[in-house]
Amino acid sequence: WSQDSDVELSRDRGIAISEFAPGAQVVARKQVFTSEGLYVMSADDKPEPRWYARCKACDQIQTAPTKEPLETPCPVCGEPKTHIHIARFVEPAAFSIRVDRSKRPHFRKATLLRQRQPLTHFTDRIEDSKFEDAGQFLLALKPDGSLFRYNLGPRNDGFVLCPVCGCSAPKRDFRRGPIHKRLRPFMRNMDCQNPGLWGTGQHGIAYGHEFRSYCLVVRPKQRCDSAESLMFALQKGMCRVAGDDDEVRPH
């Protein structure tokens, strides 16, 4: 964009991993732009892979710089490590369109695509002794709790990413070939020679965002068969305690 442009496309990473993920489209200046990967122009821009583990029983998520610390039973429900889904994720610094001067994007309303918003997961641990009894629930406060949001794209298949040129696409749309196209020309050549793409194996990579925030942890004492009903009851109860019962809005 030119310096005098009034188009602002900056987003918090927690929002950008869904709105700007590869395959998503954005309308600006009456044109549609499709995100096609990460902005990688130098060694400083190259993505650093991290790992996350999701328990298939309770959905507890943990993150780590390497895979080995996550190959353990679930620390919350005790499920064995064979029931833990482990895959890579990347915290993006910036997404990018494909810069190809020979093609101009055109706006077609029927083709506008957006990724769905990811959920936020509490990834910290609170000792049992820190919980206080509150009737049918146990409550605990964490002033600087660790939280994690991630996007796996269409059908939760993940993404394929070239760590050299930044080219990325939803795994379901990726077609393996000997050469893929760069996002930007190098020596007037759009062909990338890197064969080591991430996410082409059993699991595609995710785009994630780790951050810290003040957290209220509510743990039910009994299992609830309807997660939606439990969510609404918790929201209504917390609004009532806060004295704002008229402003309840289920999500």
XYZ file of N, CA, C and O in Angstrom, residues 32-174:
572
model
N -10.359 -7.974 -4.639
C -10.281 -9.089 -3.705
C -8.854 -9.637 -3.722
O -8.277 -9.871 -4.781
N -8.282 -9.781 -2.533
C -6.929 -10.295 -2.380
C -6.982 -11.603 -1.600
O -7.640 -11.676 -0.558
N -6.291 -12.607 -2.090
C -6.265 -13.916 -1.450
C -4.943 -14.111 -0.733
O -3.871 -13.967 -1.333
N -5.012 -14.447 0.544
C -3.794 -14.748 1.300
C -3.204 -16.065 0.805
O -3.913 -17.063 0.671
N -1.904 -16.050 0.527
C -1.282 -17.244 -0.038
C -0.064 -17.705 0.745
O 0.700 -18.547 0.275
N 0.138 -17.145 1.954
C 1.266 -17.628 2.745
C 1.794 -16.575 3.698
O 1.109 -15.607 4.026
N 3.025 -16.787 4.141
C 3.674 -15.898 5.085
C 4.630 -14.953 4.363
O 5.202 -15.290 3.324
N 4.813 -13.772 4.941
C 5.759 -12.802 4.411
C 7.167 -13.226 4.834
O 7.531 -13.128 6.015
N 7.949 -13.729 3.891
C 9.324 -14.181 4.161
C 10.241 -13.521 3.138
O 10.222 -13.861 1.950
N 11.037 -12.562 3.602
C 11.958 -11.854 2.719
C 13.417 -12.040 3.117
O 14.311 -11.804 2.335
N 13.661 -12.444 4.361
C 15.032 -12.642 4.833
C 15.033 -13.760 5.867
O 13.980 -14.304 6.225
N 16.228 -14.078 6.363
C 16.342 -15.138 7.366
C 15.592 -14.786 8.647
O 15.107 -15.668 9.362
N 15.476 -13.489 8.937
C 14.765 -13.067 10.146
C 13.267 -13.333 10.057
O 12.589 -13.409 11.082
N 12.724 -13.448 8.852
C 11.300 -13.675 8.664
C 10.912 -15.152 8.667
O 9.723 -15.472 8.715
N 11.886 -16.033 8.578
C 11.560 -17.453 8.431
C 10.840 -17.976 9.679
O 11.233 -17.676 10.812
N 9.779 -18.748 9.475
C 8.964 -19.213 10.607
C 9.697 -20.219 11.472
O 10.510 -21.005 10.994
N 9.400 -20.180 12.771
C 9.949 -21.127 13.730
C 8.840 -22.092 14.139
O 7.831 -21.673 14.701
N 9.005 -23.380 13.881
C 7.940 -24.326 14.251
C 7.933 -24.610 15.749
O 8.986 -24.671 16.396
N 6.739 -24.734 16.311
C 6.540 -25.190 17.667
C 5.551 -26.353 17.621
O 5.041 -26.701 16.552
N 5.281 -26.948 18.767
C 4.429 -28.127 18.817
C 3.286 -27.918 19.807
O 3.448 -27.228 20.817
N 2.136 -28.513 19.497
C 1.016 -28.520 20.435
C 0.469 -29.940 20.538
O 0.592 -30.748 19.604
N -0.100 -30.240 21.691
C -0.704 -31.553 21.932
C -2.130 -31.344 22.422
O -2.367 -30.561 23.343
N -3.083 -32.054 21.819
C -4.497 -31.952 22.214
C -4.993 -33.324 22.662
O -4.888 -34.302 21.930
N -5.514 -33.372 23.888
C -6.070 -34.614 24.406
C -7.403 -34.883 23.709
O -8.288 -34.024 23.688
N -7.568 -36.054 23.137
C -8.789 -36.392 22.414
C -9.968 -36.624 23.348
O -11.118 -36.642 22.899
N -9.705 -36.792 24.648
C -10.785 -37.050 25.601
C -11.339 -35.766 26.215
O -12.548 -35.553 26.256
N -10.452 -34.871 26.685
C -10.914 -33.670 27.398
C -10.572 -32.370 26.666
O -10.901 -31.288 27.146
N -9.885 -32.448 25.518
C -9.521 -31.277 24.710
C -8.497 -30.369 25.377
O -8.296 -29.235 24.937
N -7.840 -30.823 26.432
C -6.768 -30.039 27.036
C -5.622 -29.895 26.034
O -5.246 -30.859 25.355
N -5.059 -28.704 25.946
C -3.979 -28.442 25.004
C -2.737 -27.990 25.753
O -2.818 -27.215 26.705
N -1.591 -28.500 25.318
C -0.295 -28.080 25.817
C 0.565 -27.663 24.628
O 0.379 -28.152 23.518
N 1.520 -26.779 24.854
C 2.444 -26.360 23.805
C 3.875 -26.488 24.317
O 4.126 -26.432 25.525
N 4.806 -26.647 23.377
C 6.217 -26.779 23.733
C 7.068 -26.475 22.503
O 6.604 -26.628 21.366
N 8.333 -26.059 22.708
C 9.216 -25.799 21.563
C 9.553 -27.056 20.775
O 9.830 -26.989 19.579
N 9.554 -28.220 21.445
C 9.860 -29.481 20.779
C 8.764 -30.497 21.065
O 7.908 -30.305 21.936
N 8.809 -31.612 20.375
C 7.761 -32.623 20.461
C 7.877 -33.491 21.706
O 6.868 -33.904 22.289
N 9.091 -33.753 22.144
C 9.318 -34.757 23.195
C 8.591 -34.460 24.510
O 8.000 -35.383 25.110
N 8.580 -33.227 25.034
C 7.892 -32.991 26.316
C 6.387 -33.247 26.271
O 5.759 -33.389 27.326
N 5.806 -33.303 25.081
C 4.364 -33.494 24.948
C 3.967 -34.967 24.844
O 2.782 -35.289 24.892
N 4.933 -35.848 24.712
C 4.642 -37.273 24.554
C 4.453 -37.930 25.920
O 5.191 -38.824 26.330
N 3.449 -37.469 26.644
C 3.127 -37.954 27.983
C 1.612 -38.098 28.113
O 0.860 -37.546 27.294
N 1.122 -38.804 29.136
C -0.328 -38.848 29.369
C -0.888 -37.461 29.639
O -0.165 -36.546 30.046
N -2.175 -37.286 29.400
C -2.810 -35.992 29.618
C -2.704 -35.601 31.092
O -3.084 -36.376 31.968
N -2.203 -34.402 31.404
C -2.039 -33.999 32.804
C -3.366 -33.686 33.492
O -3.404 -33.547 34.707
N -4.470 -33.576 32.750
C -5.766 -33.248 33.342
C -6.611 -34.485 33.587
O -7.066 -34.737 34.701
N -6.835 -35.288 32.522
C -7.725 -36.445 32.667
C -6.985 -37.774 32.733
O -7.605 -38.815 32.985
N -5.669 -37.767 32.488
C -4.890 -38.999 32.615
C -4.938 -39.915 31.414
O -4.439 -41.048 31.487
N -5.522 -39.497 30.299
C -5.556 -40.335 29.095
C -4.132 -40.681 28.669
O -3.222 -39.859 28.766
N -3.905 -41.910 28.203
C -2.547 -42.287 27.788
C -2.072 -41.486 26.584
O -2.876 -40.897 25.851
N -0.763 -41.456 26.390
C -0.196 -40.631 25.326
C -0.612 -41.085 23.935
O -0.520 -40.319 22.977
N -1.098 -42.331 23.820
C -1.589 -42.796 22.531
C -2.870 -42.075 22.119
O -3.258 -42.126 20.950
N -3.556 -41.422 23.066
C -4.772 -40.674 22.766
C -4.517 -39.170 22.658
O -5.448 -38.376 22.733
N -3.246 -38.799 22.521
C -2.876 -37.392 22.424
C -2.495 -37.077 20.982
O -1.645 -37.740 20.392
N -3.145 -36.064 20.411
C -2.828 -35.616 19.048
C -1.713 -34.574 19.132
O -1.858 -33.547 19.792
N -0.596 -34.823 18.468
C 0.562 -33.935 18.510
C 0.881 -33.474 17.088
O 0.976 -34.294 16.174
N 1.021 -32.169 16.904
C 1.326 -31.622 15.580
C 2.049 -30.288 15.735
O 2.115 -29.713 16.823
N 2.578 -29.798 14.628
C 3.314 -28.529 14.636
C 2.380 -27.344 14.422
O 1.326 -27.464 13.804
N 2.802 -26.188 14.944
C 2.122 -24.936 14.650
C 3.150 -23.834 14.476
O 4.308 -23.962 14.897
N 2.734 -22.746 13.859
C 3.592 -21.587 13.605
C 2.858 -20.343 14.077
O 1.664 -20.176 13.800
N 3.572 -19.471 14.784
C 3.030 -18.163 15.136
C 3.449 -17.178 14.048
O 4.614 -16.771 13.994
N 2.533 -16.770 13.173
C 2.923 -15.923 12.040
C 3.199 -14.490 12.466
O 2.546 -13.954 13.362
N 4.167 -13.869 11.809
C 4.434 -12.445 12.010
C 3.635 -11.609 11.021
O 3.174 -10.514 11.345
N 3.469 -12.120 9.793
C 2.698 -11.410 8.774
C 2.321 -12.374 7.667
O 3.124 -13.230 7.266
N 1.088 -12.239 7.162
C 0.648 -13.010 6.001
C 0.861 -12.170 4.748
O 1.028 -10.953 4.807
N 0.818 -12.832 3.590
C 1.104 -12.125 2.348
C 0.251 -12.663 1.205
O -0.127 -13.839 1.186
N -0.033 -11.778 0.247
C -0.623 -12.200 -1.000
C 0.493 -12.627 -1.945
O 1.672 -12.476 -1.637
N 0.130 -13.161 -3.111
C 1.127 -13.488 -4.127
C 1.362 -12.244 -4.988
O 0.413 -11.663 -5.517
N 2.618 -11.848 -5.130
C 2.976 -10.663 -5.912
C 3.379 -11.118 -7.310
O 4.517 -11.492 -7.559
N 2.392 -11.134 -8.182
C 2.614 -11.542 -9.568
C 2.069 -10.436 -10.462
O 0.858 -10.262 -10.593
N 2.947 -9.655 -11.056
C 2.543 -8.487 -11.835
C 1.729 -8.864 -13.069
O 1.059 -8.022 -13.655
N 1.781 -10.111 -13.486
C 1.074 -10.502 -14.700
C -0.406 -10.773 -14.450
O -1.171 -10.944 -15.396
N -0.812 -10.840 -13.157
C -2.209 -11.126 -12.844
C -2.751 -10.060 -11.908
O -2.087 -9.652 -10.968
N -3.970 -9.635 -12.156
C -4.636 -8.662 -11.294
C -5.860 -9.315 -10.666
O -6.614 -10.003 -11.335
N -6.054 -9.116 -9.351
C -7.220 -9.731 -8.702
C -8.500 -9.008 -9.092
O -8.510 -7.806 -9.345
N -9.580 -9.744 -9.160
C -10.889 -9.190 -9.480
C -11.880 -9.596 -8.402
O -11.831 -10.714 -7.891
N -12.768 -8.678 -8.089
C -13.751 -8.927 -7.032
C -14.944 -9.699 -7.579
O -15.600 -9.252 -8.518
N -15.176 -10.864 -7.013
C -16.375 -11.634 -7.306
C -16.968 -12.048 -5.970
O -16.373 -12.809 -5.230
N -18.137 -11.535 -5.679
C -18.731 -11.732 -4.359
C -18.869 -13.205 -4.016
O -18.678 -13.614 -2.883
N -19.170 -14.043 -4.986
C -19.399 -15.459 -4.718
C -18.131 -16.187 -4.308
O -18.186 -17.277 -3.748
N -16.950 -15.589 -4.581
C -15.703 -16.281 -4.269
C -15.088 -15.839 -2.951
O -14.032 -16.327 -2.574
N -15.708 -14.890 -2.251
C -15.116 -14.375 -1.016
C -15.125 -15.452 0.064
O -16.174 -15.963 0.435
N -13.952 -15.800 0.563
C -13.811 -16.880 1.543
C -13.205 -16.340 2.826
O -12.308 -15.507 2.798
N -13.700 -16.836 3.950
C -13.128 -16.499 5.251
C -13.007 -17.775 6.083
O -13.831 -18.671 5.990
N -11.966 -17.803 6.908
C -11.809 -18.935 7.809
C -12.681 -18.721 9.041
O -12.962 -17.589 9.424
N -13.093 -19.794 9.685
C -13.884 -19.650 10.895
C -12.986 -19.245 12.063
O -11.791 -19.541 12.089
N -13.584 -18.569 13.028
C -12.825 -18.106 14.185
C -12.420 -19.295 15.068
O -13.248 -20.156 15.365
N -11.165 -19.358 15.473
C -10.732 -20.463 16.338
C -11.160 -20.242 17.775
O -11.482 -19.127 18.189
N -11.154 -21.318 18.561
C -11.466 -21.241 19.975
C -10.199 -20.914 20.764
O -9.079 -21.170 20.320
N -10.389 -20.344 21.952
C -9.272 -20.056 22.849
C -9.196 -21.136 23.907
O -10.197 -21.461 24.553
N -8.004 -21.707 24.090
C -7.806 -22.808 25.029
C -6.913 -22.353 26.188
O -5.912 -21.668 25.973
N -7.283 -22.757 27.383
C -6.456 -22.517 28.570
C -5.404 -23.618 28.626
O -5.728 -24.811 28.704
N -4.125 -23.255 28.559
C -3.055 -24.247 28.480
C -2.225 -24.328 29.745
O -1.229 -25.049 29.792
N -2.606 -23.587 30.778
C -1.836 -23.570 32.016
C -2.286 -24.693 32.940
O -3.244 -25.409 32.671
N -1.614 -24.836 34.056
C -1.967 -25.816 35.072
C -2.240 -25.107 36.385
O -1.544 -24.163 36.747
N -3.272 -25.555 37.092
C -3.596 -25.037 38.416
C -3.675 -26.227 39.367
O -4.399 -27.200 39.101
N -2.934 -26.169 40.452
C -2.942 -27.257 41.414
C -4.327 -27.400 42.042
O -5.059 -26.423 42.222
N -4.690 -28.628 42.370
C -6.008 -28.892 42.961
C -6.229 -28.100 44.250
O -7.360 -27.695 44.555
N -5.146 -27.861 44.989
C -5.282 -27.138 46.253
C -5.668 -25.670 46.053
O -6.105 -25.008 46.997
N -5.528 -25.162 44.831
C -5.839 -23.760 44.548
C -7.323 -23.533 44.250
O -7.771 -22.394 44.204
N -8.075 -24.613 44.032
C -9.490 -24.475 43.709
C -10.312 -24.299 44.985
O -10.020 -24.898 46.020
N -11.355 -23.468 44.883
C -12.286 -23.260 45.981
C -13.642 -23.855 45.627
O -14.094 -23.784 44.481
N -14.273 -24.453 46.634
C -15.570 -25.080 46.418
C -16.655 -24.016 46.265
O -16.752 -23.082 47.056
N -17.477 -24.174 45.196
C -18.579 -23.241 44.946
C -19.809 -24.027 44.502
O -20.274 -23.904 43.378
N -20.312 -24.876 45.390
C -21.507 -25.665 45.068
C -21.189 -26.784 44.096
O -20.447 -27.711 44.422
N -21.721 -26.688 42.873
C -21.520 -27.730 41.876
C -20.240 -27.532 41.059
O -19.964 -28.314 40.155
N -19.463 -26.498 41.416
C -18.262 -26.199 40.655
C -17.081 -25.934 41.584
O -17.247 -25.624 42.756
N -15.890 -26.048 41.013
C -14.655 -25.637 41.668
C -14.120 -24.429 40.899
O -14.073 -24.441 39.670
N -13.696 -23.394 41.628
C -13.252 -22.155 41.012
C -11.805 -21.842 41.375
O -11.366 -22.124 42.491
N -11.093 -21.241 40.430
C -9.724 -20.795 40.678
C -9.435 -19.595 39.786
O -9.985 -19.473 38.686
N -8.576 -18.699 40.280
C -8.168 -17.522 39.517
C -6.694 -17.638 39.137
O -5.873 -18.096 39.928
N -6.381 -17.208 37.936
C -4.998 -17.217 37.457
C -4.712 -15.860 36.823
O -5.175 -15.566 35.711
N -3.984 -14.971 37.518
C -3.774 -13.608 36.990
C -3.024 -13.577 35.660
O -3.246 -12.687 34.853
N -2.131 -14.535 35.417
C -1.335 -14.524 34.188
C -1.398 -15.887 33.508
O -0.385 -16.485 33.180
N -2.609 -16.376 33.273
C -2.781 -17.692 32.665
C -2.338 -17.736 31.213
O -2.429 -16.745 30.484
N -1.844 -18.882 30.797
C -1.405 -19.079 29.409
C -2.584 -19.532 28.560
O -3.305 -20.462 28.928
N -2.779 -18.874 27.424
C -3.876 -19.177 26.523
C -3.332 -19.427 25.121
O -2.267 -18.935 24.751
N -4.101 -20.177 24.331
C -3.647 -20.581 22.998
C -4.834 -20.633 22.052
O -5.874 -21.205 22.372
N -4.678 -19.988 20.889
C -5.662 -20.070 19.817
C -4.957 -20.624 18.587
O -3.799 -20.287 18.310
N -5.659 -21.454 17.843
C -5.038 -21.983 16.633
C -6.083 -22.241 15.566
O -7.263 -22.432 15.851
N -5.632 -22.221 14.331
C -6.505 -22.416 13.180
C -5.938 -23.540 12.324
O -4.785 -23.479 11.889
N -6.771 -24.541 12.070
C -6.376 -25.672 11.230
C -7.004 -25.615 9.844
O -6.883 -26.566 9.074
N -7.698 -24.533 9.534
C -8.229 -24.376 8.198
C -9.425 -25.254 7.892
O -10.030 -25.854 8.791
N -9.774 -25.377 6.616
C -10.945 -26.169 6.208
C -10.853 -27.623 6.655
O -9.809 -28.263 6.521
N -11.923 -28.113 7.209
C -12.053 -29.505 7.672
C -11.011 -29.869 8.734
O -10.768 -31.044 8.992
N -10.371 -28.861 9.326
C -9.341 -29.094 10.341
C -8.202 -29.974 9.829
O -7.576 -30.715 10.596
N -7.905 -29.876 8.518
C -6.820 -30.664 7.931
C -5.464 -29.996 8.103
O -4.438 -30.625 7.851
N -5.459 -28.712 8.479
C -4.193 -28.009 8.616
C -3.749 -27.370 7.311
O -4.464 -27.354 6.304
N -2.510 -26.863 7.329
C -1.956 -26.155 6.174
C -0.625 -26.778 5.769
O 0.043 -27.444 6.570
N -0.244 -26.526 4.541
C 1.089 -26.859 4.034
C 1.860 -25.546 3.912
O 1.316 -24.541 3.454
N 3.132 -25.542 4.321
C 3.927 -24.316 4.345
C 5.343 -24.579 3.861
O 5.980 -25.549 4.281
N 5.820 -23.702 2.996
C 7.235 -23.714 2.607
C 7.966 -22.730 3.516
O 7.708 -21.519 3.453
N 8.903 -23.188 4.358
C 9.588 -22.277 5.277
C 10.600 -21.362 4.588
O 11.100 -20.429 5.202
N 10.889 -21.609 3.324
C 11.888 -20.814 2.606
C 11.250 -19.601 1.940
O 11.704 -18.466 2.114
N 10.175 -19.817 1.180
C 9.561 -18.701 0.458
C 8.258 -18.233 1.094
O 7.727 -17.183 0.714
N 7.701 -18.998 2.054
C 6.486 -18.602 2.746
C 5.204 -19.049 2.084
O 4.114 -18.816 2.613
N 5.278 -19.683 0.918
C 4.082 -20.140 0.229
C 3.323 -21.135 1.107
O 3.900 -22.051 1.692
N 2.004 -20.957 1.230
C 1.202 -21.816 2.094
C -0.200 -21.938 1.510
O -0.693 -21.041 0.812
N -0.855 -23.066 1.833
C -2.211 -23.304 1.345
C -2.875 -24.318 2.261
O -2.199 -25.107 2.937
N -4.217 -24.295 2.348
C -4.908 -25.359 3.090
C -4.512 -26.722 2.542
O -4.387 -26.901 1.320
N -4.314 -27.675 3.408
C -3.816 -28.979 2.979
C -4.751 -29.647 1.981
O -4.309 -30.339 1.070
N -6.046 -29.417 2.126
C -6.989 -30.074 1.215
C -6.861 -29.544 -0.213
O -7.267 -30.211 -1.174
N -6.333 -28.314 -0.382
C -6.183 -27.722 -1.709
C -4.799 -27.935 -2.303
O -4.557 -27.574 -3.454
N -3.884 -28.511 -1.529
C -2.496 -28.632 -1.975
C -2.343 -29.819 -2.918
O -2.840 -30.909 -2.650
